[in-house]
C-alpha positions as a printed NumPy array, in Angstrom:
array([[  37.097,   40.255, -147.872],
       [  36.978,   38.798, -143.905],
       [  35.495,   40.604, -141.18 ],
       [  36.634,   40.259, -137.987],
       [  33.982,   39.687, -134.998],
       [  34.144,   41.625, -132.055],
       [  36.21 ,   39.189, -130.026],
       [  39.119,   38.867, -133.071],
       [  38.598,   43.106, -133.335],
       [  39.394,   42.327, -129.251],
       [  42.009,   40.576, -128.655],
       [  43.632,   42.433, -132.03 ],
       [  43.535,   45.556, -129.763],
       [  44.49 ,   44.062, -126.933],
       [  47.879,   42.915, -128.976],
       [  48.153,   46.651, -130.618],
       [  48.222,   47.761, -126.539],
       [  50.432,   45.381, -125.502],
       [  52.959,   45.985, -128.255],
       [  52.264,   49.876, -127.849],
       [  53.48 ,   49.078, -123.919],
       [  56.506,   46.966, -124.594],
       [  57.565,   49.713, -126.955],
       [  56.586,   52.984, -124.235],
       [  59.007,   50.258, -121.847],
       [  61.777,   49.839, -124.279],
       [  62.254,   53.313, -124.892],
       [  62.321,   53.971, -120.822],
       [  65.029,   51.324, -120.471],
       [  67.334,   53.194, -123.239],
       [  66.776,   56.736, -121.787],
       [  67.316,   55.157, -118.128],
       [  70.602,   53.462, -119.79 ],
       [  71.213,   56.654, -121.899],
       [  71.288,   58.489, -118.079],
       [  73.282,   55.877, -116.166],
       [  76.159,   55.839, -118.641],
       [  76.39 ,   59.671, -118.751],
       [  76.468,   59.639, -114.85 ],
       [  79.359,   57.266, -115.478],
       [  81.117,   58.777, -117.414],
       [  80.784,   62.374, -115.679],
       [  82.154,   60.412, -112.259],
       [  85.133,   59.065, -114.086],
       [  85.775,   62.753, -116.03 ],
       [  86.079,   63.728, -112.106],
       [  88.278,   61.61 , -111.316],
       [  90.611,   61.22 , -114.125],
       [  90.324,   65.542, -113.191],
       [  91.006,   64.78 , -109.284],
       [  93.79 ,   62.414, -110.477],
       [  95.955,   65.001, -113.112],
       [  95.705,   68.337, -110.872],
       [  97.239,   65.901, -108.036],
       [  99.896,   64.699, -110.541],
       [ 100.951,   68.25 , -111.759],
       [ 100.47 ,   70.26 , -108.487],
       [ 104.471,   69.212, -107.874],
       [ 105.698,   70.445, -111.301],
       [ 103.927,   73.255, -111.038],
       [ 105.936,   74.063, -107.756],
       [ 109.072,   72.876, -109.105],
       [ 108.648,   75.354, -112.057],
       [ 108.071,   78.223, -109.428],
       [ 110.856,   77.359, -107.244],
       [ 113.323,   76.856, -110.66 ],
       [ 111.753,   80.223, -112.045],
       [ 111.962,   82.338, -108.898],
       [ 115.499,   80.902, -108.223],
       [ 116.993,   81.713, -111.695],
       [ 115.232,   85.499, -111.802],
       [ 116.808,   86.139, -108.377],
       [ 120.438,   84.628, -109.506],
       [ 119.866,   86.969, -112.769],
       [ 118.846,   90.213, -110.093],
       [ 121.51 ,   89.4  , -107.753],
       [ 124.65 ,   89.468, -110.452],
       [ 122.892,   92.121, -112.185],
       [ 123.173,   94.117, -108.603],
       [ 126.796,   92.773, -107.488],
       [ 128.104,   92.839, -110.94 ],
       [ 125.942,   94.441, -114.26 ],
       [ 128.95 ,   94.041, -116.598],
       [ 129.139,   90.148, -116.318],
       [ 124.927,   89.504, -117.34 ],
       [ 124.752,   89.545, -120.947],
       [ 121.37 ,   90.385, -122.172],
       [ 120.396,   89.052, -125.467],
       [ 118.172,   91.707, -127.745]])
């Protein structure tokens, strides 16, 4: 069996601290990563957001205008003439 002297017992701790460090840094670099890419990705969600209510803010008022339009053609003959709308049960 080999006994270590005070200076192996030491510089063995001093390794076991070291290591114990790199690993304490290691996991600070991942959660810092872990953050950064969630920030990312929560920018780009806004933007991709941003991007499609820009996009379908004109069909939205193109199905209002085509909506309105047909409900007032069906109001208007059903006024001027009721016999000519046929309503479907």
């Amino acid at each position: 069996m080999s006994k270590l002297t005070p200076a192996q017992k030491r510089r063995l701790a001093r390794a076991y601290s070291r290591a114990a460090s790199a690993e304490l840094a290691a996991q600070r670099e991942r959660r810092r990563y872990v953050r950064h890419m969630r920030e990312v990705k929560e920018r780009e969600f806004k933007r991709l957001r941003a991007i499609a209510l820009i996009l379908s803010l004109p069909f939205v008022l193109l199905l209002a205008i085509v909506l309105f339009v047909s409900w007032y053609v069906l109001v208007v003959r059903l006024l001027w003439n009721p016999s000519s709308v046929i309503i479907i049960p």
